[in-house]
Each structure stands twice: as structure tokens, then as C-alpha cells.
Short mmCIF file of the C-alpha atoms (twelve columns), coordinates in Angstrom:
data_MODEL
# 
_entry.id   MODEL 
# 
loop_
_atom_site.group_PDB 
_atom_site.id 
_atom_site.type_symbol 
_atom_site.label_atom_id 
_atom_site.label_alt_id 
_atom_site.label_comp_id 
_atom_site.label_asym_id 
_atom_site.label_seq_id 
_atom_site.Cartn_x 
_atom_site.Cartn_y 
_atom_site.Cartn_z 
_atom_site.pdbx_PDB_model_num 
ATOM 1   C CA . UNK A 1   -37.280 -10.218 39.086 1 
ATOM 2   C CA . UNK A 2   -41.054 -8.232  39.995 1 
ATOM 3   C CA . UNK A 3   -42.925 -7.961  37.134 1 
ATOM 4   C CA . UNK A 4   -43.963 -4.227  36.563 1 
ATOM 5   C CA . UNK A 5   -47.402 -3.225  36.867 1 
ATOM 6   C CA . UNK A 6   -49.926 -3.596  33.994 1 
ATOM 7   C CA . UNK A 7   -50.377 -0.783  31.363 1 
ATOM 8   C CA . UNK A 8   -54.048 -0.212  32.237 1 
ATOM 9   C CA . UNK A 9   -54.372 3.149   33.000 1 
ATOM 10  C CA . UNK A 10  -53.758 3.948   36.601 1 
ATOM 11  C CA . UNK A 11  -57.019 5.641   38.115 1 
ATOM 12  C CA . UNK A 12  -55.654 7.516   41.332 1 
ATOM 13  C CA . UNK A 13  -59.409 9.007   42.422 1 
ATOM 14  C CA . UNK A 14  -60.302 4.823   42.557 1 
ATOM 15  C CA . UNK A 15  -57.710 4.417   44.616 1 
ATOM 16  C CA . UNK A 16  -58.466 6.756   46.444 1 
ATOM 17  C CA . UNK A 17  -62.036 5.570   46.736 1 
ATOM 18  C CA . UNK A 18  -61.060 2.601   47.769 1 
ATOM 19  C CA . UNK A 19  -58.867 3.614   50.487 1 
ATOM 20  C CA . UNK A 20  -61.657 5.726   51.810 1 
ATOM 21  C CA . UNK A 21  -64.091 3.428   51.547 1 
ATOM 22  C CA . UNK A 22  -62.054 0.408   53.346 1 
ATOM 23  C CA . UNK A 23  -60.974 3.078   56.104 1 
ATOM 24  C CA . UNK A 24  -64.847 4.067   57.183 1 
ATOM 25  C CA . UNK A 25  -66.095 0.635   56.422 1 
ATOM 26  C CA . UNK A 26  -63.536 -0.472  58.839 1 
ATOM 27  C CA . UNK A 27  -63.994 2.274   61.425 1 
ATOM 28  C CA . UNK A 28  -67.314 1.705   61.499 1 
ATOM 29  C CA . UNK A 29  -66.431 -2.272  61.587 1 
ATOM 30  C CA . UNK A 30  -64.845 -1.666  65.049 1 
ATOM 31  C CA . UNK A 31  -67.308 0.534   66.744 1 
ATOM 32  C CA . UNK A 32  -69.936 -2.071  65.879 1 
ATOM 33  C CA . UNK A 33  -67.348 -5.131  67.645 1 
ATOM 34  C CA . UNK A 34  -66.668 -2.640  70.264 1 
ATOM 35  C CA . UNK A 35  -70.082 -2.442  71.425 1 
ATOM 36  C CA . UNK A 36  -70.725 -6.450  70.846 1 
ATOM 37  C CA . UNK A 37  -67.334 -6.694  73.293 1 
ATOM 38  C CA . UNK A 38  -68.809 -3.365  75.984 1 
ATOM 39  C CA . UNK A 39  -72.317 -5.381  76.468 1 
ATOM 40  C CA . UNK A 40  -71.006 -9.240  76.053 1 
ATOM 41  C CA . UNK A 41  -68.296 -8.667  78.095 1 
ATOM 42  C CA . UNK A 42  -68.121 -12.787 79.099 1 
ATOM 43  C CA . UNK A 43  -68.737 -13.617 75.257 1 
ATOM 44  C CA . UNK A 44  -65.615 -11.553 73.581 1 
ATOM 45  C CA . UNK A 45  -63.481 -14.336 73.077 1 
ATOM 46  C CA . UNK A 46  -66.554 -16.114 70.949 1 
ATOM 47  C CA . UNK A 47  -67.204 -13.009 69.262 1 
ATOM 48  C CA . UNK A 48  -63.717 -12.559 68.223 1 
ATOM 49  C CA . UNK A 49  -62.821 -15.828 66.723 1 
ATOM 50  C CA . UNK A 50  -66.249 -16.129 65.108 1 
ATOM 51  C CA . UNK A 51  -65.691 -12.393 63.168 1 
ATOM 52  C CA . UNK A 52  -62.495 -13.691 62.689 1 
ATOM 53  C CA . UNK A 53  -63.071 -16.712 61.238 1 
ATOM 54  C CA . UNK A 54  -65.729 -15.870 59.029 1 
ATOM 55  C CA . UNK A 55  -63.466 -13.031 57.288 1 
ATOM 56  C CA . UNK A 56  -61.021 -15.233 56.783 1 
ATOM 57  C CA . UNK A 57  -63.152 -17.941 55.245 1 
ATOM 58  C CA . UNK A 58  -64.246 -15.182 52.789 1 
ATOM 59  C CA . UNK A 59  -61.550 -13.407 52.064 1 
ATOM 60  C CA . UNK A 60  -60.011 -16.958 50.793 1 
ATOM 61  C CA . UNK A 61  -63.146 -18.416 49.249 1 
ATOM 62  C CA . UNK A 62  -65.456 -15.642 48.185 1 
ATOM 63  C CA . UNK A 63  -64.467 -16.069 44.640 1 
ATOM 64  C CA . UNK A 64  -64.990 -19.741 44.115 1 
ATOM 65  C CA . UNK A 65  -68.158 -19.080 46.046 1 
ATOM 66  C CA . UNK A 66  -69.613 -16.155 43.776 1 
ATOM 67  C CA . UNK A 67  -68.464 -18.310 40.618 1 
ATOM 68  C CA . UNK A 68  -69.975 -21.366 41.773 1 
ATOM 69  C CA . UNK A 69  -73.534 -18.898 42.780 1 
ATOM 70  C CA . UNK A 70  -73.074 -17.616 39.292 1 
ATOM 71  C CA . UNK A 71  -72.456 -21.148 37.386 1 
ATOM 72  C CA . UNK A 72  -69.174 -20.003 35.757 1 
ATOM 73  C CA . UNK A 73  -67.484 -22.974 34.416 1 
ATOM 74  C CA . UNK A 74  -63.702 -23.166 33.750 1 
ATOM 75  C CA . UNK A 75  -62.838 -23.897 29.987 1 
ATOM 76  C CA . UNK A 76  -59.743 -25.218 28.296 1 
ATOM 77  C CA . UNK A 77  -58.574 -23.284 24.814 1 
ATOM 78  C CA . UNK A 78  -60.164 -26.198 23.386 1 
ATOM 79  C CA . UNK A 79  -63.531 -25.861 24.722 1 
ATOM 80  C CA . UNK A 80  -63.398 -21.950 23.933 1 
ATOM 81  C CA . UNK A 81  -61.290 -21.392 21.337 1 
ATOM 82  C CA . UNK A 82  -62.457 -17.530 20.875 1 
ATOM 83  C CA . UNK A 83  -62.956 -17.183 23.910 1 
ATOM 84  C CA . UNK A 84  -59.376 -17.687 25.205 1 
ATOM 85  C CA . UNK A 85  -57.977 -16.026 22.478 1 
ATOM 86  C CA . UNK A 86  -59.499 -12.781 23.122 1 
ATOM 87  C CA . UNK A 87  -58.081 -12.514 26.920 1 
ATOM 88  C CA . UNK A 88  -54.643 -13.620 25.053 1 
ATOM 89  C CA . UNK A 89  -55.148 -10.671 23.239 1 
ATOM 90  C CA . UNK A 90  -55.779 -8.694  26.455 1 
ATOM 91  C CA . UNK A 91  -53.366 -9.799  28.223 1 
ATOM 92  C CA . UNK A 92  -50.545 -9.048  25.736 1 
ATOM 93  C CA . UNK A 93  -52.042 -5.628  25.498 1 
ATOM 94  C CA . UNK A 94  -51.987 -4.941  29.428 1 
ATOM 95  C CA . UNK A 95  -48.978 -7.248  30.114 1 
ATOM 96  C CA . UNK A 96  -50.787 -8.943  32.584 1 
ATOM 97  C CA . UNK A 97  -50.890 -12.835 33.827 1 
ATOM 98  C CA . UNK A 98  -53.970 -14.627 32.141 1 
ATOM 99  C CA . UNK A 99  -56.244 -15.465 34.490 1 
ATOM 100 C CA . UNK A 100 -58.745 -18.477 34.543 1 
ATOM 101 C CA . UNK A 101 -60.832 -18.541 32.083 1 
ATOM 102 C CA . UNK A 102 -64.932 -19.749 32.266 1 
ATOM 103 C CA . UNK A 103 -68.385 -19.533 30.784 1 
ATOM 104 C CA . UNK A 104 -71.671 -19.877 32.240 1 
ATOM 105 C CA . UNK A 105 -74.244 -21.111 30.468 1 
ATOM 106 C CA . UNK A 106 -76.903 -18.922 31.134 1 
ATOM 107 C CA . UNK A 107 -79.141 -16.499 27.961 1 
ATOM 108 C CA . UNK A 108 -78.818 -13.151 30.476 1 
ATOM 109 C CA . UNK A 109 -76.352 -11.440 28.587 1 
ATOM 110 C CA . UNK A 110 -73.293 -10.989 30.990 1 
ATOM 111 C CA . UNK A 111 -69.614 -11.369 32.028 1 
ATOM 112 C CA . UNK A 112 -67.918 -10.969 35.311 1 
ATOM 113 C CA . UNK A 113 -64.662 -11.346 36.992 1 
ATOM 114 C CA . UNK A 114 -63.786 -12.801 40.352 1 
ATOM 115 C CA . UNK A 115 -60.635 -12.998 42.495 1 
ATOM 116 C CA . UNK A 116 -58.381 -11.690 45.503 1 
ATOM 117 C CA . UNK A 117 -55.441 -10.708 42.799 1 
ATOM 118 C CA . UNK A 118 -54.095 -11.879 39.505 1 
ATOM 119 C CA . UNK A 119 -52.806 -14.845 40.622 1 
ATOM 120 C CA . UNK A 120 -56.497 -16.289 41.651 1 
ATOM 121 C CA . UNK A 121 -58.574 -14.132 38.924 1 
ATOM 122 C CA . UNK A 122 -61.108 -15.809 36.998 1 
ATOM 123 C CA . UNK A 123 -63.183 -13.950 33.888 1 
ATOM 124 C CA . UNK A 124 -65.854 -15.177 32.826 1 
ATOM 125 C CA . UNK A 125 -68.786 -14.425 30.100 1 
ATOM 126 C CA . UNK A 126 -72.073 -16.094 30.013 1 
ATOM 127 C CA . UNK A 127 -73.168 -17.833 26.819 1 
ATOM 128 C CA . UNK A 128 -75.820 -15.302 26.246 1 
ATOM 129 C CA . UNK A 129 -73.181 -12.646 25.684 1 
ATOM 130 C CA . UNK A 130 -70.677 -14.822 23.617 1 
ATOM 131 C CA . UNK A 131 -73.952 -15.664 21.395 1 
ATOM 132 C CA . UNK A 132 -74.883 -11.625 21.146 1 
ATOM 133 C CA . UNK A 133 -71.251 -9.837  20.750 1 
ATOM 134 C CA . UNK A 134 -69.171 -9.509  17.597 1 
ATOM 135 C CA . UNK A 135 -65.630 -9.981  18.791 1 
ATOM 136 C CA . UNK A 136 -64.771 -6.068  19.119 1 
ATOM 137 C CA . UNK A 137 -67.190 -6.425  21.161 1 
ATOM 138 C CA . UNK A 138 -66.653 -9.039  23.278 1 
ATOM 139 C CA . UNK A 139 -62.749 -7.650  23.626 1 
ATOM 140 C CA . UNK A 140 -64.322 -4.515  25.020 1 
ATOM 141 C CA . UNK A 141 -66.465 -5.731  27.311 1 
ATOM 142 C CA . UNK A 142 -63.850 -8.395  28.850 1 
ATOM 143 C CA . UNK A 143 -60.574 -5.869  29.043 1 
ATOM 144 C CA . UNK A 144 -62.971 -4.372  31.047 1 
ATOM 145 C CA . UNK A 145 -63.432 -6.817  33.253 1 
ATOM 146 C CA . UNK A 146 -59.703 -7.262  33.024 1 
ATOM 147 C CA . UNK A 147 -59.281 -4.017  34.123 1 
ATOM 148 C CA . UNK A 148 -61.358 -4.725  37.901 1 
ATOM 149 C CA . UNK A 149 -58.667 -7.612  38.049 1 
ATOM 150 C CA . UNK A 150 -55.623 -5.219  37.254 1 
ATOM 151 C CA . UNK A 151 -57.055 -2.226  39.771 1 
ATOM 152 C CA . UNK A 152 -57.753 -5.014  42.489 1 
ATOM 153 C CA . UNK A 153 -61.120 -3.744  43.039 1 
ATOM 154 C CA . UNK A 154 -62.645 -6.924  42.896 1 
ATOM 155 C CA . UNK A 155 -61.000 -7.945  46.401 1 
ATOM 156 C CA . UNK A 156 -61.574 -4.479  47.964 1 
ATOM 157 C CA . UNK A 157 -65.275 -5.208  46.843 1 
ATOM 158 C CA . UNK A 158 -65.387 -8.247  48.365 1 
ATOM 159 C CA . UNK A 159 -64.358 -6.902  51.564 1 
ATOM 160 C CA . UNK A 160 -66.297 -4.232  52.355 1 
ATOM 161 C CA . UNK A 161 -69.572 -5.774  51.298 1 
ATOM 162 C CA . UNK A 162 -68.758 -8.582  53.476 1 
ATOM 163 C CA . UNK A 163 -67.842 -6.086  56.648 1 
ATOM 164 C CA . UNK A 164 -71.254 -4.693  55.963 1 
ATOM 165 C CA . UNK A 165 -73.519 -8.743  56.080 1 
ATOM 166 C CA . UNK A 166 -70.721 -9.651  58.587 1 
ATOM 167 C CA . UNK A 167 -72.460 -6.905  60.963 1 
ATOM 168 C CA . UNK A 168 -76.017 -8.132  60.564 1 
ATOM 169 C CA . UNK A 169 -74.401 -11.687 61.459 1 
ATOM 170 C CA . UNK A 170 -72.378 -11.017 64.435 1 
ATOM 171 C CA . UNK A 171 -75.477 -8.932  65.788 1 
ATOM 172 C CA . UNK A 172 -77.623 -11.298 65.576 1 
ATOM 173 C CA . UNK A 173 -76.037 -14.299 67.040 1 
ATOM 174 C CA . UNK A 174 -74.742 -12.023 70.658 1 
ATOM 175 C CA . UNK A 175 -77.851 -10.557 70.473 1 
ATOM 176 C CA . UNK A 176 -79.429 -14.115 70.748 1 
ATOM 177 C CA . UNK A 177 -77.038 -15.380 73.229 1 
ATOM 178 C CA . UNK A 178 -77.065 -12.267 75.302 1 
ATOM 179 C CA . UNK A 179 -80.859 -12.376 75.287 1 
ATOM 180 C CA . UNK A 180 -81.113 -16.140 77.153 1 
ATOM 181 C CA . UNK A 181 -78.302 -14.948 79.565 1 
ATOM 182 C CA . UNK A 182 -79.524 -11.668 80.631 1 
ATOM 183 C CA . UNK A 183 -83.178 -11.844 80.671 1 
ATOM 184 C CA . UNK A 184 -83.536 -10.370 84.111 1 
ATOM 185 C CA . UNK A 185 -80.845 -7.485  83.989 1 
ATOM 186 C CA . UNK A 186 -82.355 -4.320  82.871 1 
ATOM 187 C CA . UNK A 187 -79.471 -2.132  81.932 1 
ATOM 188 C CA . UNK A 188 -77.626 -5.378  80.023 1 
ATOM 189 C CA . UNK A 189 -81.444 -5.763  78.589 1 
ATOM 190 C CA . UNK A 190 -81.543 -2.296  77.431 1 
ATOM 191 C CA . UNK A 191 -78.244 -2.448  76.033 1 
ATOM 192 C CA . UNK A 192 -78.745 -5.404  74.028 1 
ATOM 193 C CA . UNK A 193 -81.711 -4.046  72.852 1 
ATOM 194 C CA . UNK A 194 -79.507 -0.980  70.836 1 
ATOM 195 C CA . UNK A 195 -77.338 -3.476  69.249 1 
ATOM 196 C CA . UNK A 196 -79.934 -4.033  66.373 1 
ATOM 197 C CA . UNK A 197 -79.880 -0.275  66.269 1 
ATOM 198 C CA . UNK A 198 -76.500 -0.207  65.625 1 
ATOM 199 C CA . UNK A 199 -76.019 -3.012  63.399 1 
ATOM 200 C CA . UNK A 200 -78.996 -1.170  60.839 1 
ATOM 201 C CA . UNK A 201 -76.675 1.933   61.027 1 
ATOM 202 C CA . UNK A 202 -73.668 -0.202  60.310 1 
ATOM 203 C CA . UNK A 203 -74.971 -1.839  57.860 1 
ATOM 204 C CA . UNK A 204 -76.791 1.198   55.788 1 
ATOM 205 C CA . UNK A 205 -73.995 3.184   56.157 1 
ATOM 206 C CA . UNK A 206 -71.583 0.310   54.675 1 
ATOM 207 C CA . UNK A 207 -74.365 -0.628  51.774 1 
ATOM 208 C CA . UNK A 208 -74.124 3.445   50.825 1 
ATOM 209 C CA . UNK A 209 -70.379 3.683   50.633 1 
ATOM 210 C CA . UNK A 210 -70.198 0.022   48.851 1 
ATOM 211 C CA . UNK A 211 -72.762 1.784   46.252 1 
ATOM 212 C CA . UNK A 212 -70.849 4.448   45.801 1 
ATOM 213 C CA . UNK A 213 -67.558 3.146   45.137 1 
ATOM 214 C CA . UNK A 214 -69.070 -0.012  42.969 1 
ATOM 215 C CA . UNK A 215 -70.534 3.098   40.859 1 
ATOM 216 C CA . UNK A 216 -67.176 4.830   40.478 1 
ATOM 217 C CA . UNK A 217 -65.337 1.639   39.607 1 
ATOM 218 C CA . UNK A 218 -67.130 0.883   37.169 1 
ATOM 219 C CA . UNK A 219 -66.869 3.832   35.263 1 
ATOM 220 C CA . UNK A 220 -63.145 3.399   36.092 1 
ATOM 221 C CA . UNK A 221 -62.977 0.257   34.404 1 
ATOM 222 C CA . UNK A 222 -64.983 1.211   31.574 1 
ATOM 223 C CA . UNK A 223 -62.724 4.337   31.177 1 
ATOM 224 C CA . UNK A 224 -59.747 2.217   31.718 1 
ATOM 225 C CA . UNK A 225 -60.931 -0.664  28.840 1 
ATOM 226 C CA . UNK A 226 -61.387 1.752   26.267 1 
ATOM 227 C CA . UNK A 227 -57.697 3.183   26.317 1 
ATOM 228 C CA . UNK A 228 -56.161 -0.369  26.272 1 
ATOM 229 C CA . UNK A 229 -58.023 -0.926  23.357 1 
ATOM 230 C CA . UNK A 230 -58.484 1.632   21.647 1 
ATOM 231 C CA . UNK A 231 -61.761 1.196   20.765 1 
ATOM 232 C CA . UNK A 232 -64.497 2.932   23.073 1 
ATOM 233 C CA . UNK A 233 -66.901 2.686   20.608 1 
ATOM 234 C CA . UNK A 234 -67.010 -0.981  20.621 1 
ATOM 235 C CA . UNK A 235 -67.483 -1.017  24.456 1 
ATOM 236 C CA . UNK A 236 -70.336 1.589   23.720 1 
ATOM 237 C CA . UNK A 237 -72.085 -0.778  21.204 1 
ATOM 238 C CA . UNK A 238 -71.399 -3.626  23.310 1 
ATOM 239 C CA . UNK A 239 -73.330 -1.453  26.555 1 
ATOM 240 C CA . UNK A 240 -76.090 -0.766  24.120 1 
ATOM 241 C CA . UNK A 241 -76.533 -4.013  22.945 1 
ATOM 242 C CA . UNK A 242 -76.668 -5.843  25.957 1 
ATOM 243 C CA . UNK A 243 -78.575 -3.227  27.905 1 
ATOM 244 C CA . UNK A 244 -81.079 -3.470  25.588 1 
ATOM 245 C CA . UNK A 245 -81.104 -6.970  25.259 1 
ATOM 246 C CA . UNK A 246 -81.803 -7.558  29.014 1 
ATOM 247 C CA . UNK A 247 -85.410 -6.397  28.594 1 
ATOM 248 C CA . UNK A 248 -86.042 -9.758  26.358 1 
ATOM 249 C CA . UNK A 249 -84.193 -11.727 29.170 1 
ATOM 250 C CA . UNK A 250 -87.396 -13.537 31.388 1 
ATOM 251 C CA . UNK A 251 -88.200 -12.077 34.544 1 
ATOM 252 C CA . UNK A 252 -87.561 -15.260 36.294 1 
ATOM 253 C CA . UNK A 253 -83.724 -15.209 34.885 1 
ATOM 254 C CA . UNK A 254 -83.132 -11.834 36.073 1 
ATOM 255 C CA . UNK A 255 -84.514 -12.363 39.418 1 
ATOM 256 C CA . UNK A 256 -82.094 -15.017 40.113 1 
ATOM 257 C CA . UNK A 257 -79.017 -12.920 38.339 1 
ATOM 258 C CA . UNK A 258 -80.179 -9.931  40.604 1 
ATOM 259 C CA . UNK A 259 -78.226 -10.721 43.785 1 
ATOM 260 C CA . UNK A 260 -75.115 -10.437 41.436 1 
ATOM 261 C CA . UNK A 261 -75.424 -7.024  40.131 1 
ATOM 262 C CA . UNK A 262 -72.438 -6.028  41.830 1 
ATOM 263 C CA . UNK A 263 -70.396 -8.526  39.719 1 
ATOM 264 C CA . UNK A 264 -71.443 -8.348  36.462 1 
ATOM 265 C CA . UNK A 265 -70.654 -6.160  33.381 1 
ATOM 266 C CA . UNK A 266 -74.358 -4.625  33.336 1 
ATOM 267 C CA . UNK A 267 -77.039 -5.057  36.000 1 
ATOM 268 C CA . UNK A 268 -79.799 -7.363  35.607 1 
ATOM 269 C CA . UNK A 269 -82.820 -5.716  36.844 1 
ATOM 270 C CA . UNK A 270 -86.321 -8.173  36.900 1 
ATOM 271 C CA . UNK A 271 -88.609 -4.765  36.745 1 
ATOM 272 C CA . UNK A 272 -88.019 -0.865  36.136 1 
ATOM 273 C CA . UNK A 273 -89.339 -0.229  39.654 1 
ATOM 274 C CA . UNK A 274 -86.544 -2.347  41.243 1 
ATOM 275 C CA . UNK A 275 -85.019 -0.950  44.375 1 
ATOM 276 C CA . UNK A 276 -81.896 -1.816  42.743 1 
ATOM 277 C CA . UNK A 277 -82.464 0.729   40.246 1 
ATOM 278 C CA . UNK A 278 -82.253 3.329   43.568 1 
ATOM 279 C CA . UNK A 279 -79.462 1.965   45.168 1 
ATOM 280 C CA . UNK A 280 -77.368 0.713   42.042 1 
ATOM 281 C CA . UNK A 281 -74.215 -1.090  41.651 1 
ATOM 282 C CA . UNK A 282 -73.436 0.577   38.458 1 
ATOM 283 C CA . UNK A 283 -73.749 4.020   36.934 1 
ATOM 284 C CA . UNK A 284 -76.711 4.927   34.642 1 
ATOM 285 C CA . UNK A 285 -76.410 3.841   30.547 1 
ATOM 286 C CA . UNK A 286 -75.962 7.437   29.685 1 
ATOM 287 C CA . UNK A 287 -73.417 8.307   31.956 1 
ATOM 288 C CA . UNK A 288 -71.486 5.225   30.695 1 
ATOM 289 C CA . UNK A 289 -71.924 6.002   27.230 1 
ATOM 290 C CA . UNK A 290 -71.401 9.874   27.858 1 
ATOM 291 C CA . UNK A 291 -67.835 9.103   29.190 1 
ATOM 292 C CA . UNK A 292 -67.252 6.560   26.164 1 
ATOM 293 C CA . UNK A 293 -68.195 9.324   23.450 1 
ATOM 294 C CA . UNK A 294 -65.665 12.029  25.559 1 
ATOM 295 C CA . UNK A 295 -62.957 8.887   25.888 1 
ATOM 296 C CA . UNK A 296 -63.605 8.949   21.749 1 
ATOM 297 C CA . UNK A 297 -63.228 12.295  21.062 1 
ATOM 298 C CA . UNK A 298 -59.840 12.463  23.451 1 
ATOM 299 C CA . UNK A 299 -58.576 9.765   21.150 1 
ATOM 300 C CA . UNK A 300 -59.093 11.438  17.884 1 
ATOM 301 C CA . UNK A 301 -58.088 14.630  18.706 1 
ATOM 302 C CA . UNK A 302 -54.404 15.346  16.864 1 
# 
């Protein structure tokens, strides 16, 4: 018997998002191997099984390699008693499979969730935000990072950044190889001189759409939290708090969280004139909270 699908509320303009986003990132995926393949015509078959390989490797392993990056933990019940019992909690509410559960010890405020599907998600909250949260809180904040699980956004994510670093990769290694082969043919010279130039195009172009869709999902999720539980004003004070408590968070923490951003609950930024804060992962405070307080207003309306 297939277990129905979760009672999260469906968001059909994320999937469509994602769709989108997967269909251009791919497109433009192709043209990029199609020119590697045009200009290195004796190298395809190393090409191939090299972009192969490495998308399989990450498509398997990406999540044990961002939680390992990240220094998430697993925990038993025992080790997190409170912990464990508020994903119970969200997991009865969405009738969902519980996922791993782990904490990283780490004072940056912060919780993310990792994972191809529900079968291999893991959640997990940093000490810093188990230490700052009261448990409305903390419910809000993780059935929102339930939700990325539920919407499988988390593997679509995974993806398409990884199409767009794959490209600066694959570029560089036939560029070096067709560089010592072809030093003294002009027109293969010239050619392998545009592959850079098409790899930076590649690669901006799948950092923008990335950006874009992290931005919508997570205003999806937030939106999506705050009707499982009821409770968007929870999930506001549990934005506000940590926002604000990320300015006390040392510089030299947040520069190591940065690389992360698109993970985590909130973005860590190390100063206000980040380039991060430009090209964000996530949507501005206010437009978070502005949705929460309309979300709010739905919900108390007779």
C-alpha cells in the first residue's frame, strides 16, 4: 500500500519553479557538454564518464557531504530528548516519515535539512538555536525545514547548483588537456579559448536561476510551516529572534557558515556589505515576516 502524500500544503508555482529551473539549468547543461564534445572531439568519451561520474557521486552523497561540512551530528531520543520530540510532533501533523535527526554544535543560530527524499532526510538545528528558541519556536522553525523535505526541494537544489560548479569543472580540466594537445592548431586554439567564455555564461546564468528559485522556496516553506502549525507568529518571532541574534554571532563564525547560506533556516552574513546580501539565497526579513502577518490574518479571519 503507497502512502499518500504529506498534508503540507502543496505549492504548485514551486513546482513549477522547479521544473523551470531544472529544464534551463539542464538546457544550458548540454550546450556547455556539446561544445566540450564539438572542440575535444578525441576526448568525448573522458568527458562523458567524468560529468557522469561526478553527478552521480553527488547526487548520492551530497547530503552526507553538506552535513559532515556543516558538523551536524546524528542524535538518539536520548541524547535530544526535545529535540526529537518536536519532529514527532511534526511528523504526526504532516503524516510524514521521521527523518534523521542531528545537532551541530555550533553558537550561529541555525537549522537545516539535507537529503535526496524522505527516506534519506536528515534535520538538523545547531545548538545555538536550541539554546535561543522557546519550543513554539523551535516547532516553527523545524516544520519548516520539514516542509523543504516534503516539497523535495532540497534534491532539486542540490542539482542544479551542482550543474552550475560541475561547468566550471569540466571546463577547466578539457580546457587543460586540449591546451597541451593543440598548441599549434589555430582554429582548435581559438576554440578552446571560448570555452572559458562559455563556462562564465553557464555558470552565471545557473547561479541566477539557483538564486531565484532558493528565494521562492523559501518563502514556500515558510508559507507552508505556518499552516501545518498553525502558528505563523511563532515562526515570525523565531525569524526575528535569530535574525537579530546573528549580528552578536563573531565574524569569524559567520565566515565559515557563509558557504552554507543556501541550506540554512536564515543566512549568515560576516558583514552588511556582503555580496551575498546581492545575490541572496533567501528573501529579505520583511518580506518573510510580511507574508507571515498576511498567513495570520488568513487564519483568523471567520
Amino acid at each position: 500500500m503507497t502512502r499518500t502524500r504529506s498534508r503540507y500544503a502543496p505549492d504548485h508555482g514551486l513546482t513549477t519553479r522547479m521544473v523551470t529551473t531544472m529544464f534551463m539549468i539542464g538546457l544550458l547543461y548540454v550546450v556547455l557538454v556539446g561544445v566540450l564534445l564539438a572542440v575535444l572531439r578525441g576526448a568525448w568519451p573522458i568527458i562523458l564518464i567524468f560529468t557522469g561520474g561526478l553527478f552521480i557521486a553527488q547526487f548520492w552523497f551530497s547530503d552526507r557531504i553538506a552535513a559532515f561540512s556543516m558538523g551536524a551530528r546524528e542524535v538518539t531520543p536520548e541524547e535530544a530528548p526535545e529535540l526529537h520530540g518536536t519532529i514527532d510532533r511534526i511528523c504526526a501533523l504532516a503524516d510524514m516519515p521521521k527523518p534523521r535527526v542531528a545537532i551541530a554544535r555550533t553558537d550561529v543560530p541555525n537549522a537545516f535539512a539535507t537529503g535526496r527524499g524522505e527516506k534519506t532526510a536528515l534535520v538538523c538545528a545547531t545548538t545555538g538555536l536550541l539554546r535561543r528558541l522557546e519550543p513554539e519556536e523551535l516547532e516553527g522553525v523545524l516544520a519548516h525545514e520539514m516542509s523543504h523535505v516534503a516539497h523535495r526541494d532540497v534534491a532539486v537544489m542540490t542539482i542544479a547548483s551542482f550543474l552550475g560548479v560541475l561547468a566550471g569543472i569540466v571546463t577547466r580540466v578539457a580546457l587543460w588537456g586540449g591546451l597541451s594537445r593543440n598548441r599549434g592548431s589555430d582554429p582548435v586554439g581559438i576554440a578552446i579559448m571560448l570555452i572559458p567564455l562559455v563556462s562564465a555564461v553557464v555558470y552565471c546564468l545557473s547561479f541566477l536561476l539557483t538564486r531565484l528559485l532558493s528565494r521562492y522556496r523559501e518563502l514556500s516553506a515558510d508559507r507552508a510551516a505556518a499552516l501545518l502549525t498553525g502558528r505563523p507568529s511563532a515562526l515570525a518571532s523565531a525569524l526575528t529572534k535569530v535574525s537579530g541574534q546573528m549580528a552578536r554571532i563573531p565574524t569569524e563564525d559567520l565566515r565559515k557558515a557563509e558557504p552554507y547560506n543556501a541550506f540554512y533556516f536564515v543566512p549568515a552574513f560576516s558583514s552588511k556589505e556582503s555580496l551575498s546580501r546581492l545575490l541572496s539565497s533567501h528573501p529579505t526579513l520583511e518580506q518573510r515576516l510580511d507574508q507571515l502577518a498576511r498567513i495570520s490574518t488568513e487564519l483568523t479571519r471567520p
